[in-house]
XYZ file of C-alpha atoms in Angstrom:
737
model
C 28.820 19.240 -20.050
C 32.478 20.173 -19.524
C 35.005 19.498 -22.310
C 38.990 18.983 -21.220
C 42.030 18.595 -23.090
C 43.043 14.991 -23.681
C 45.873 13.433 -21.563
C 48.857 11.409 -23.067
C 47.689 11.886 -26.921
C 44.478 10.112 -26.290
C 40.958 11.410 -26.971
C 39.464 14.565 -25.492
C 37.500 13.211 -22.103
C 34.344 14.891 -21.185
C 32.394 15.008 -17.845
C 28.684 15.079 -17.293
C 28.240 15.415 -13.296
C 24.404 15.215 -13.253
C 21.463 13.631 -15.055
C 17.867 13.228 -14.406
C 18.130 11.086 -11.577
C 21.477 11.526 -9.684
C 24.440 13.792 -9.545
C 28.512 12.998 -8.528
C 30.695 15.123 -6.512
C 33.220 16.628 -6.352
C 33.616 18.129 -9.638
C 36.862 18.632 -11.563
C 39.765 18.274 -9.318
C 43.603 18.041 -9.494
C 45.466 15.636 -7.096
C 48.990 14.040 -7.448
C 50.291 10.498 -7.379
C 50.639 10.709 -3.529
C 47.165 12.140 -3.123
C 48.388 15.662 -2.340
C 44.922 17.693 -2.821
C 42.857 14.450 -1.853
C 39.763 15.247 0.335
C 39.305 12.186 2.546
C 41.038 9.217 4.150
C 40.250 5.358 4.137
C 39.938 3.255 6.870
C 43.697 2.742 7.284
C 44.266 6.344 7.141
C 45.636 6.511 3.509
C 44.762 9.675 1.464
C 41.938 8.773 -0.774
C 39.624 11.135 -3.076
C 36.233 10.400 -2.073
C 33.296 10.733 -4.666
C 29.721 10.574 -3.578
C 26.528 9.938 -5.826
C 23.337 11.693 -4.747
C 20.034 11.140 -5.942
C 18.051 14.469 -7.002
C 15.602 14.167 -4.045
C 18.640 14.186 -1.681
C 19.169 10.615 -0.821
C 22.312 8.316 -1.590
C 22.211 6.846 -5.010
C 23.013 3.238 -5.532
C 25.799 3.161 -8.199
C 28.750 1.196 -9.389
C 31.923 2.974 -9.707
C 34.847 2.594 -12.525
C 37.460 4.744 -13.667
C 38.975 5.303 -17.302
C 41.833 7.209 -18.832
C 44.764 7.890 -16.961
C 48.711 6.905 -17.661
C 49.238 4.800 -20.834
C 51.644 2.843 -18.488
C 50.542 2.875 -15.226
C 46.699 3.132 -15.536
C 43.979 5.184 -14.129
C 44.504 4.143 -10.664
C 41.609 2.384 -8.497
C 38.203 3.270 -7.092
C 36.477 0.931 -4.738
C 32.596 0.138 -4.298
C 32.408 3.119 -1.893
C 33.651 5.617 -4.211
C 37.214 6.041 -2.823
C 39.745 6.863 -5.463
C 43.674 6.196 -5.104
C 45.646 7.319 -8.030
C 48.368 5.297 -9.593
C 51.813 5.087 -7.907
C 53.535 6.860 -11.010
C 53.078 8.655 -14.220
C 54.849 9.037 -17.348
C 53.610 12.290 -18.314
C 53.586 15.739 -16.352
C 49.519 15.636 -16.402
C 47.144 12.806 -17.517
C 43.250 12.714 -16.919
C 41.073 10.151 -15.175
C 37.299 9.917 -15.880
C 35.267 8.729 -12.880
C 32.067 7.187 -13.526
C 29.002 6.274 -11.386
C 26.394 4.023 -13.126
C 23.100 3.416 -11.398
C 22.857 -0.276 -10.494
C 19.248 -0.397 -11.265
C 19.787 0.981 -14.856
C 23.435 1.126 -15.845
C 22.723 3.152 -18.832
C 22.232 5.998 -16.527
C 25.654 7.390 -15.548
C 27.333 10.725 -14.374
C 30.915 11.636 -14.581
C 33.817 13.548 -13.146
C 37.125 14.510 -14.231
C 40.550 14.207 -12.127
C 43.987 15.713 -13.662
C 46.740 13.815 -12.015
C 50.175 15.054 -11.807
C 53.305 13.328 -10.258
C 54.011 13.968 -6.577
C 57.109 13.369 -4.689
C 58.111 9.687 -4.517
C 59.236 9.876 -0.797
C 60.731 12.898 1.395
C 63.840 14.622 0.480
C 67.312 12.975 1.117
C 68.582 13.678 3.678
C 65.356 14.548 5.687
C 67.460 16.455 7.907
C 71.213 17.571 8.300
C 73.493 19.423 10.698
C 76.237 21.880 9.432
C 78.425 24.545 10.514
C 79.516 27.633 8.760
C 80.134 27.063 4.967
C 79.411 23.491 5.278
C 77.756 22.131 2.218
C 74.923 19.121 1.384
C 73.619 17.661 -1.619
C 69.694 17.453 -1.361
C 67.937 15.002 -3.569
C 64.317 14.718 -4.768
C 62.653 12.035 -6.595
C 59.194 12.589 -8.461
C 57.040 9.568 -9.607
C 57.277 10.291 -13.035
C 59.397 8.302 -15.699
C 59.590 10.524 -18.685
C 57.825 13.877 -19.159
C 59.332 17.245 -18.224
C 58.313 17.930 -14.366
C 60.957 19.548 -12.242
C 61.427 20.019 -8.677
C 61.746 23.679 -7.339
C 63.851 24.408 -4.407
C 63.721 27.221 -2.017
C 65.154 28.208 1.130
C 62.496 29.371 3.877
C 62.274 29.883 7.414
C 59.347 27.427 7.870
C 58.800 23.786 6.620
C 56.193 24.952 4.398
C 57.562 28.629 3.363
C 58.806 29.810 0.450
C 61.319 32.558 1.211
C 63.798 33.519 3.996
C 66.347 31.037 5.693
C 69.849 31.461 5.566
C 72.490 30.022 3.523
C 72.723 29.672 -0.383
C 71.279 27.217 -3.182
C 73.023 26.214 -6.420
C 70.881 25.796 -9.512
C 68.934 22.627 -9.361
C 70.152 19.779 -11.616
C 67.279 17.247 -13.049
C 67.589 13.764 -14.589
C 64.899 12.506 -16.434
C 64.753 9.228 -18.467
C 61.834 7.170 -19.845
C 62.933 4.304 -17.579
C 63.904 6.159 -14.533
C 62.120 8.302 -11.993
C 62.762 11.947 -12.259
C 65.428 13.103 -9.927
C 66.459 16.477 -9.156
C 69.321 17.613 -6.791
C 70.462 21.140 -5.511
C 73.472 21.782 -3.277
C 72.881 23.862 -0.188
C 75.866 25.923 1.434
C 75.605 27.297 4.825
C 76.432 31.042 5.460
C 79.817 31.878 6.260
C 79.295 32.779 9.828
C 76.920 31.111 12.094
C 76.356 33.116 15.326
C 73.858 30.954 17.157
C 71.845 27.578 16.571
C 68.868 27.653 14.344
C 67.093 25.940 11.589
C 66.774 26.718 8.160
C 64.734 24.822 5.548
C 65.379 23.617 1.973
C 61.620 23.586 0.661
C 60.877 21.514 -2.543
C 57.716 21.822 -4.512
C 56.849 18.878 -7.208
C 55.980 19.852 -10.632
C 52.544 21.082 -10.829
C 51.474 19.585 -7.561
C 50.775 21.677 -4.371
C 52.640 19.017 -2.344
C 55.812 20.550 -0.549
C 58.350 18.262 1.419
C 61.722 19.656 3.108
C 65.190 19.108 4.513
C 65.615 20.738 7.796
C 69.190 22.210 8.302
C 70.580 22.922 11.620
C 72.900 25.518 11.408
C 75.387 25.437 14.401
C 78.312 27.713 15.649
C 80.232 24.684 16.975
C 80.676 23.303 13.512
C 79.011 19.916 13.794
C 78.393 18.194 10.720
C 75.669 15.278 10.626
C 74.142 13.591 7.940
C 71.823 10.731 8.262
C 72.814 9.606 4.753
C 75.749 7.970 6.627
C 73.432 5.582 8.787
C 72.066 4.077 5.657
C 75.390 2.754 3.740
C 77.054 -0.739 3.757
C 79.609 -0.666 6.597
C 82.817 -2.302 6.425
C 83.054 -5.230 9.090
C 82.771 -5.041 11.993
C 79.794 -2.719 11.640
C 78.566 0.011 14.046
C 75.164 0.444 15.452
C 72.642 2.982 14.962
C 72.750 2.025 11.133
C 70.416 0.755 8.501
C 69.610 -3.125 9.054
C 66.722 -5.951 9.205
C 65.752 -9.311 8.155
C 66.677 -10.569 4.908
C 63.398 -11.944 4.134
C 61.356 -8.679 4.780
C 59.785 -8.029 1.808
C 56.577 -8.446 -0.159
C 56.628 -10.615 -3.197
C 54.104 -11.173 -6.166
C 54.983 -14.101 -8.162
C 58.620 -13.786 -8.867
C 58.946 -10.214 -8.575
C 59.727 -8.271 -5.325
C 57.018 -5.720 -5.077
C 58.086 -3.912 -1.755
C 60.676 -4.131 1.059
C 61.262 -2.901 4.810
C 64.091 -2.187 6.935
C 64.877 -0.405 10.250
C 67.628 0.058 12.646
C 70.347 -2.117 14.207
C 70.028 -0.266 17.581
C 72.376 -1.713 20.172
C 74.285 -4.778 21.325
C 73.493 -6.859 24.297
C 75.140 -9.668 26.001
C 74.194 -12.766 28.133
C 75.836 -13.894 31.253
C 78.621 -15.811 29.331
C 79.785 -12.749 27.126
C 77.817 -14.145 23.964
C 76.523 -10.631 22.068
C 73.376 -10.341 20.369
C 71.769 -7.310 18.372
C 69.025 -5.694 19.623
C 66.125 -4.065 17.879
C 62.274 -4.338 17.361
C 60.120 -7.311 16.599
C 58.796 -5.593 13.762
C 62.343 -4.912 12.224
C 64.302 -8.449 12.952
C 61.310 -10.607 13.206
C 58.913 -9.125 10.503
C 56.122 -8.734 13.073
C 56.044 -12.368 14.636
C 56.532 -13.654 10.706
C 59.948 -14.480 10.838
C 61.744 -17.794 11.504
C 64.638 -18.308 14.033
C 67.698 -18.595 12.039
C 66.772 -15.978 9.512
C 69.847 -13.779 8.246
C 69.898 -10.386 9.521
C 71.577 -8.045 7.270
C 73.097 -4.642 7.087
C 72.072 -2.473 5.634
C 68.426 -3.294 5.534
C 66.796 -4.219 2.424
C 65.319 -0.827 1.944
C 68.755 0.593 1.458
C 70.009 -1.997 -1.294
C 66.895 -1.491 -3.737
C 64.948 -4.517 -2.510
C 67.893 -6.945 -3.209
C 68.225 -9.710 -0.553
C 71.540 -11.182 0.376
C 72.218 -14.033 -1.852
C 70.497 -12.306 -4.954
C 72.936 -9.528 -5.486
C 75.625 -7.502 -3.707
C 75.018 -4.547 -1.165
C 74.032 -6.229 1.978
C 76.162 -8.550 4.353
C 74.811 -10.837 7.063
C 75.869 -9.487 10.429
C 73.626 -11.758 12.808
C 71.074 -14.595 12.744
C 67.701 -14.278 14.385
C 67.556 -15.845 18.006
C 64.346 -14.919 19.282
C 61.605 -12.035 19.965
C 58.847 -11.114 22.188
C 55.556 -12.149 20.410
C 53.586 -9.398 19.301
C 50.370 -11.732 19.714
C 51.232 -12.652 23.143
C 49.381 -10.687 26.119
C 52.275 -11.031 28.349
C 54.572 -9.183 26.226
C 54.790 -5.490 26.800
C 57.693 -4.606 24.350
C 58.271 -4.583 20.684
C 61.759 -6.489 20.773
C 63.933 -9.192 19.087
C 67.490 -10.241 19.335
C 70.022 -11.837 16.666
C 73.082 -13.630 17.914
C 76.076 -11.330 16.047
C 78.014 -12.931 13.698
C 81.569 -13.634 14.531
C 83.836 -10.493 13.861
C 80.987 -8.762 11.975
C 79.910 -6.213 14.592
C 82.067 -3.759 16.687
C 82.404 -5.782 19.875
C 82.646 -2.505 21.904
C 78.903 -1.791 20.845
C 79.987 1.340 19.263
C 77.039 3.468 17.938
C 77.506 5.796 14.882
C 77.891 9.524 16.248
C 77.329 9.019 19.831
C 80.458 10.459 20.499
C 82.663 13.370 20.710
C 83.069 16.004 17.804
C 85.990 15.222 15.423
C 88.210 17.742 13.665
C 86.352 17.839 10.755
C 83.088 18.517 12.397
C 81.554 15.048 12.230
C 80.559 12.957 15.307
C 82.903 9.886 16.221
C 81.121 6.349 16.817
C 80.885 5.671 20.646
C 79.530 2.769 23.035
C 76.462 3.378 25.279
C 77.275 4.602 28.854
C 76.894 1.570 31.218
C 79.205 2.231 34.093
C 76.586 3.846 36.340
C 73.802 1.047 35.652
C 76.185 -2.066 35.318
C 74.528 -2.357 31.842
C 71.028 -2.354 33.006
C 70.265 1.076 32.033
C 68.312 3.961 33.769
C 64.498 4.637 34.237
C 63.291 7.673 32.009
C 61.988 10.856 33.805
C 59.735 13.413 32.383
C 61.597 15.992 30.943
C 64.568 14.256 30.420
C 66.713 15.235 27.291
C 67.127 11.968 25.147
C 69.080 11.372 22.016
C 68.761 8.207 19.524
C 71.086 7.158 16.684
C 68.864 5.942 13.792
C 68.675 4.754 10.146
C 66.730 7.575 8.589
C 67.197 10.923 10.820
C 70.435 9.963 12.351
C 71.519 11.677 15.780
C 68.673 13.747 16.948
C 67.360 14.519 20.541
C 64.055 15.448 22.349
C 62.604 15.298 25.685
C 60.659 12.855 27.719
C 56.898 14.480 27.304
C 54.761 11.627 28.870
C 55.354 8.830 31.291
C 53.426 5.614 31.930
C 51.890 5.722 28.779
C 49.193 3.327 27.232
C 49.324 3.125 23.543
C 47.642 1.290 21.001
C 49.737 0.670 17.842
C 48.832 -1.116 14.558
C 50.933 -3.779 12.968
C 50.966 -5.267 9.338
C 52.058 -8.426 8.013
C 53.230 -6.739 5.111
C 55.506 -3.679 4.267
C 52.818 -2.218 1.938
C 50.536 -2.196 5.134
C 47.617 -3.711 2.809
C 46.933 -6.827 5.470
C 46.363 -5.932 8.936
C 47.893 -8.094 11.449
C 46.874 -6.874 14.911
C 46.504 -3.701 17.189
C 48.488 -4.058 20.333
C 48.118 -1.876 23.606
C 51.285 -1.391 25.554
C 51.284 -0.061 29.055
C 54.113 2.237 30.966
C 55.561 3.423 27.427
C 57.911 6.324 27.328
C 56.593 9.343 25.164
C 59.319 11.615 23.581
C 58.741 14.705 21.558
C 60.824 17.046 19.409
C 60.972 18.737 15.828
C 62.506 16.200 13.358
C 62.908 13.805 16.187
C 62.476 10.757 14.004
C 60.931 9.247 11.070
C 60.067 5.739 9.809
C 63.085 3.217 9.495
C 64.415 4.832 13.116
C 62.609 2.013 14.751
C 64.955 -0.196 16.930
C 66.935 2.910 17.915
C 68.081 3.038 21.482
C 67.088 6.273 23.387
C 69.986 7.294 25.824
C 70.168 10.072 28.650
C 72.323 12.954 26.950
C 74.087 13.503 29.986
C 75.668 9.983 30.408
C 74.598 8.146 27.223
C 72.930 5.351 29.604
C 70.331 3.556 27.628
C 66.575 4.732 28.614
C 64.174 3.306 25.940
C 63.833 1.273 22.748
C 62.180 3.399 20.134
C 59.425 1.526 18.206
C 56.979 3.872 16.859
C 56.179 7.507 16.068
C 54.666 10.101 14.028
C 54.200 13.751 13.483
C 51.300 15.548 15.209
C 48.985 18.132 13.730
C 51.601 21.159 15.016
C 54.305 19.387 13.104
C 55.938 18.425 16.070
C 57.388 14.565 15.853
C 55.862 12.254 18.618
C 57.863 9.011 19.380
C 57.261 6.112 21.691
C 60.030 3.907 23.524
C 59.657 0.631 25.544
C 61.572 1.209 28.929
C 64.753 -0.620 28.514
C 64.616 -2.297 31.920
C 61.225 -3.971 30.760
C 62.925 -5.070 27.471
C 65.965 -6.693 29.000
C 63.543 -8.429 31.676
C 61.190 -9.704 29.099
C 63.792 -10.954 26.699
C 65.426 -12.852 29.772
C 62.470 -14.630 30.606
C 60.628 -15.213 27.435
C 63.570 -15.656 24.864
C 66.834 -16.350 26.959
C 65.629 -18.782 29.682
C 66.640 -16.547 32.540
C 69.533 -15.149 30.657
C 70.943 -12.152 32.486
C 71.128 -9.613 29.455
C 72.997 -6.587 29.670
C 73.819 -3.789 27.541
C 77.571 -3.782 25.877
C 79.102 -0.514 26.549
C 81.697 1.592 28.249
C 82.235 4.526 30.766
C 79.542 7.080 30.986
C 80.051 10.093 28.728
C 78.002 13.090 27.247
C 76.303 12.924 23.879
C 76.090 15.663 21.435
C 72.326 16.938 21.233
C 71.461 17.824 17.600
C 68.033 19.418 18.796
C 65.828 21.012 15.973
C 63.869 22.223 18.865
C 60.125 21.753 19.960
C 57.627 23.996 18.299
C 54.627 22.529 20.586
C 53.815 25.657 22.332
C 54.761 27.918 19.517
C 52.836 26.406 17.126
C 49.701 26.120 19.658
C 50.254 29.897 20.058
C 50.093 30.710 16.804
C 46.666 28.834 15.959
C 43.848 31.387 15.051
C 40.853 31.027 17.509
C 37.204 30.981 16.162
C 34.923 33.686 16.953
C 32.988 31.232 19.092
C 36.217 30.450 21.263
C 37.123 34.462 21.544
C 33.418 35.080 22.809
C 34.023 32.328 25.363
C 37.063 33.686 26.584
C 35.532 37.460 26.903
C 32.583 35.899 28.889
C 34.921 34.082 31.295
C 37.093 37.157 31.785
C 34.438 38.711 33.889
C 34.216 35.585 36.222
C 38.065 35.489 36.427
C 38.316 39.254 37.402
C 37.005 37.850 40.758
C 40.219 35.850 41.339
C 42.290 38.769 41.386
C 43.989 39.318 44.671
C 47.471 40.707 44.771
C 47.799 39.763 48.332
C 47.099 36.349 47.574
C 49.495 36.331 44.759
C 46.859 36.438 41.892
C 47.979 39.717 39.973
C 45.646 40.174 36.816
C 43.623 38.417 34.289
C 43.305 38.439 30.503
C 42.107 36.493 27.367
C 44.665 34.142 25.592
C 45.023 30.614 24.229
C 45.349 27.233 25.574
C 48.627 25.154 24.759
C 47.208 22.097 26.237
C 44.651 22.175 23.549
C 45.611 24.179 20.528
C 42.609 26.248 18.997
C 40.899 26.514 22.236
C 40.531 30.020 24.010
C 41.952 30.299 27.584
C 41.981 33.057 30.460
C 45.241 33.691 31.390
C 46.148 34.274 34.940
C 49.229 36.280 36.144
C 50.528 35.224 39.434
C 53.268 36.205 41.748
C 55.713 32.920 41.565
C 56.918 33.598 44.956
C 53.444 32.964 46.337
C 52.661 30.033 44.192
C 48.887 30.608 44.573
C 46.005 27.878 43.504
C 44.349 28.434 40.349
C 41.515 26.468 39.146
C 42.005 24.614 35.961
C 39.001 26.393 34.525
C 36.680 29.459 34.822
C 33.217 29.590 33.681
C 33.966 26.582 31.380
C 37.172 28.070 29.814
C 40.720 26.965 30.550
C 43.171 28.866 32.554
C 46.749 29.492 31.675
C 48.550 30.289 34.726
C 51.928 32.576 33.899
C 54.329 33.755 36.600
C 55.196 37.426 36.332
C 55.498 40.983 38.411
C 53.215 43.119 39.479
C 54.924 45.836 37.778
C 54.856 43.738 34.175
C 51.025 43.449 34.639
C 50.505 47.008 35.536
C 52.354 48.404 32.181
C 51.105 45.674 30.069
C 54.350 43.656 29.457
C 53.501 40.468 30.988
C 54.160 37.511 28.660
C 51.433 35.648 26.998
C 52.779 32.177 26.883
C 54.888 30.048 28.994
C 58.149 28.531 27.428
C 58.657 25.017 27.778
C 62.230 25.377 28.699
C 61.373 27.580 31.651
C 58.842 24.900 33.072
C 59.707 23.980 36.524
C 60.089 20.351 37.627
C 57.029 18.629 38.718
C 57.309 17.386 42.252
C 57.725 13.729 42.479
C 54.628 13.279 44.623
C 52.513 15.285 41.958
C 53.792 12.933 39.302
C 53.197 9.932 41.349
C 49.646 10.703 42.152
C 48.801 11.468 38.778
C 50.082 8.354 37.432
C 48.075 6.507 39.936
C 44.875 8.327 38.757
C 45.978 7.577 35.374
C 46.218 3.926 35.908
C 42.910 3.809 37.379
C 40.813 5.411 34.368
C 42.979 5.135 31.163
C 41.766 1.714 29.988
C 37.869 2.609 30.761
C 38.522 6.074 28.948
C 40.269 4.493 25.684
C 37.392 1.819 25.683
C 34.910 4.021 25.741
C 36.429 6.614 23.480
C 37.651 5.152 20.215
C 39.491 8.268 19.112
C 41.704 8.150 22.256
C 44.697 5.663 21.215
C 46.944 6.672 23.997
C 46.938 8.179 27.349
C 50.087 8.826 29.698
C 50.979 11.570 32.459
C 52.918 14.747 31.672
C 53.309 18.147 32.587
C 50.749 20.710 31.847
C 51.668 23.389 29.132
C 49.048 25.855 30.645
C 50.190 25.280 34.117
C 53.525 23.754 34.366
C 53.314 23.451 38.038
C 50.489 20.797 37.552
C 50.396 17.207 35.931
C 48.092 16.519 32.906
C 46.596 13.488 31.274
C 48.556 13.398 28.001
C 45.674 11.951 25.652
C 46.701 10.968 22.228
C 43.678 11.530 19.753
C 43.125 10.299 16.217
C 42.993 13.423 13.903
C 40.524 11.766 11.534
C 37.697 11.526 14.497
C 38.684 14.329 17.090
C 35.424 14.217 19.402
C 33.530 17.451 19.621
C 33.849 17.721 23.243
C 37.053 17.172 24.851
C 36.998 17.715 28.496
C 39.528 20.222 30.224
C 39.788 18.048 33.067
C 39.443 14.235 33.817
C 39.339 12.997 37.513
C 40.635 16.563 38.774
C 43.577 16.633 36.384
C 44.190 18.965 33.648
C 44.183 17.257 30.106
C 46.670 17.935 27.438
C 45.797 16.536 23.881
C 48.065 15.555 20.857
C 46.129 15.204 17.765
C 47.813 13.001 15.288
C 47.641 9.774 13.069
C 47.247 6.476 14.811
C 50.343 5.143 15.504
C 51.888 2.191 13.550
C 55.113 1.004 12.878
C 55.880 1.878 9.310
C 55.411 5.300 7.570
C 53.519 7.745 9.632
C 53.059 11.293 8.345
C 50.661 14.051 8.925
C 51.078 15.507 5.785
C 50.194 13.293 2.331
C 53.737 12.368 1.267
C 53.249 8.533 2.079
C 55.106 6.814 -0.934
C 52.819 3.937 -2.211
C 55.341 2.475 -4.658
C 58.576 1.143 -3.189
C 60.362 -1.442 -5.800
C 57.198 -1.261 -7.566
C 56.146 -4.043 -10.186
C 56.627 -3.821 -13.517
C 53.180 -2.202 -14.958
C 51.582 -3.633 -18.313
C 52.123 -1.113 -21.323
C 49.146 -0.174 -23.063
C 48.623 -1.687 -26.522
C 47.373 1.702 -28.063
C 51.087 3.033 -28.021
C 54.345 1.761 -29.360
C 57.002 2.023 -26.600
C 60.759 0.771 -27.023
C 60.269 -1.143 -23.861
C 57.926 -1.230 -20.733
C 59.022 0.964 -18.125
C 59.939 -1.171 -14.749
C 60.223 0.884 -11.762
C 61.962 -1.573 -9.818
C 64.827 -1.134 -11.942
C 64.933 2.546 -11.502
C 64.084 3.098 -7.886
C 66.934 4.444 -5.895
C 67.830 2.592 -2.594
C 67.832 4.805 0.856
C 64.612 6.311 -0.171
C 62.076 3.537 0.509
C 59.458 3.564 3.228
C 60.680 1.668 6.263
C 59.809 -0.169 9.334
């Protein structure tokens, strides 16, 4: 028997984890409101705290689960029949306790209990999530905790990494917190860049929430050019005619419970297209403009999206403006559609007729980036085809102007859709083919859906961004529909053969705000297990038989794979001038092929990894042959192994002279055996959450309360008025489509 202090002034709560028949686990635990510290995930991938009841003889006990205690306003949270517990969306105190009870179904008087301590977590990521600054530039960083009243605070620190606590460049002011019984706790801090920025680099403002172990961060891209870019400018209401690359969506894109709006969504108004008669249309995703097939032709499209107006539709209050009416969309439910796209006829004088996109232009005297239209002069408005390793940029609602590289081509990818913003009602899972994959640190986040990917050399449109997430290495992964397919399908299925083209102007370069790509660095920083080290050592003896300087193989050593982080490899050093053929594996261990010199090998100065920036371009025939192989096997492999939710062709990170199957693996069900080659091609694994078109995070920051309902107040206390989070929630910081 254990005795713990009471929460919120209630009676002391006790826990008895075992009885004469069964026991419950885990024992006392501390988690926060967005389930930081939770130990499992449910079928949808949301974090939950999993409880189990086991008979004393080792079998599973047949029990009924219940919870009690918790917050006097928001309650104790919920637990389902299988013991999956989810905390309440917010608290009104710094710490509360919940008693989890399991009662034997055959005799409910036989019970066992466990105690949970709940603390408030972040309501959503910091605002802004990323920013670019020059020397002496400043930005105000805001954090909101899911707590009304109480005394929890946010601690801010500068760091060199997203989860660090020290380092970084620049200065932080003292944080300022605002607390109120009828508003969420909000803390702000001012970051100032150093007086001299000699080279481009990233510093992080890292926030820790109260007693929670959860962290979130703002990435600050310091640059000597003095470019200033803050995504918050993409989220505001614009004077008409509006710019593109800004917040927008369907005026009906919210979840209602009774006469209350419980939730809402928003995305990005990506670009303008026009038909042969010059009529202009807003282009974005189906799930942004058409509510994943659940909208009606003629629906108002508003700017900004409801997500940036505290879930207040146009007509119910100020803050948004109609800028178009929904014209049509490519049905997600139709087998013949292969893009997530919708168009809305632009209202007269409401949208910039040149199709100018926020921050797509040149640096201005104050450091900001001017708006500019797409480049269309070399493609006559049809856009260009993507190419592997092509540098691309996007201007989106949430992360603003960012850039990355095309990491895989001809991708088959399964994406989950829901009928509501809260993702409580599944709609369908759609598998797209021939998609474009893009990767890069801080590339995108929820709300950037609908952005147009452009070639940074000429601003020509390449893809329509529709889904993304963060992989297990912390690198952003995004998916885009090829623009040629988007225009073609809209023409045949929405426009009755209309010849749609992008609205734009002369080709022009785009400032590339790159936060880098940590794929190789993060993979090489992974610790290897003793088993993996032993495998590499055993394979090294066989690898030594490959050494033949005359043939161009200079030496071997042990190392790590970047194609499959956490897996050991044998490094094979080769003379780059001779380009010898190296097997993909030796004695069952992957090979990493690194060009160098004989002298570097002799003196032990040869590198241990390959820089992505130094990777040579794949020959066209190599890529074409790999795509042909992938097209023959992808469907069967994805059907055979449910953990594979995507597959395309990219460049091997272990041997950039070879193509690789890029396979997207569900991080919640990673197979024990991931083949090193398939059909003669190297394999490269991207481990991450399954893609869906709303919030997709690798770390448990997913907020579950946006424009939340008024919670009932406990009758055991006296309160001046019930707390209504819907009145307190700030715009701009809600989860998005």
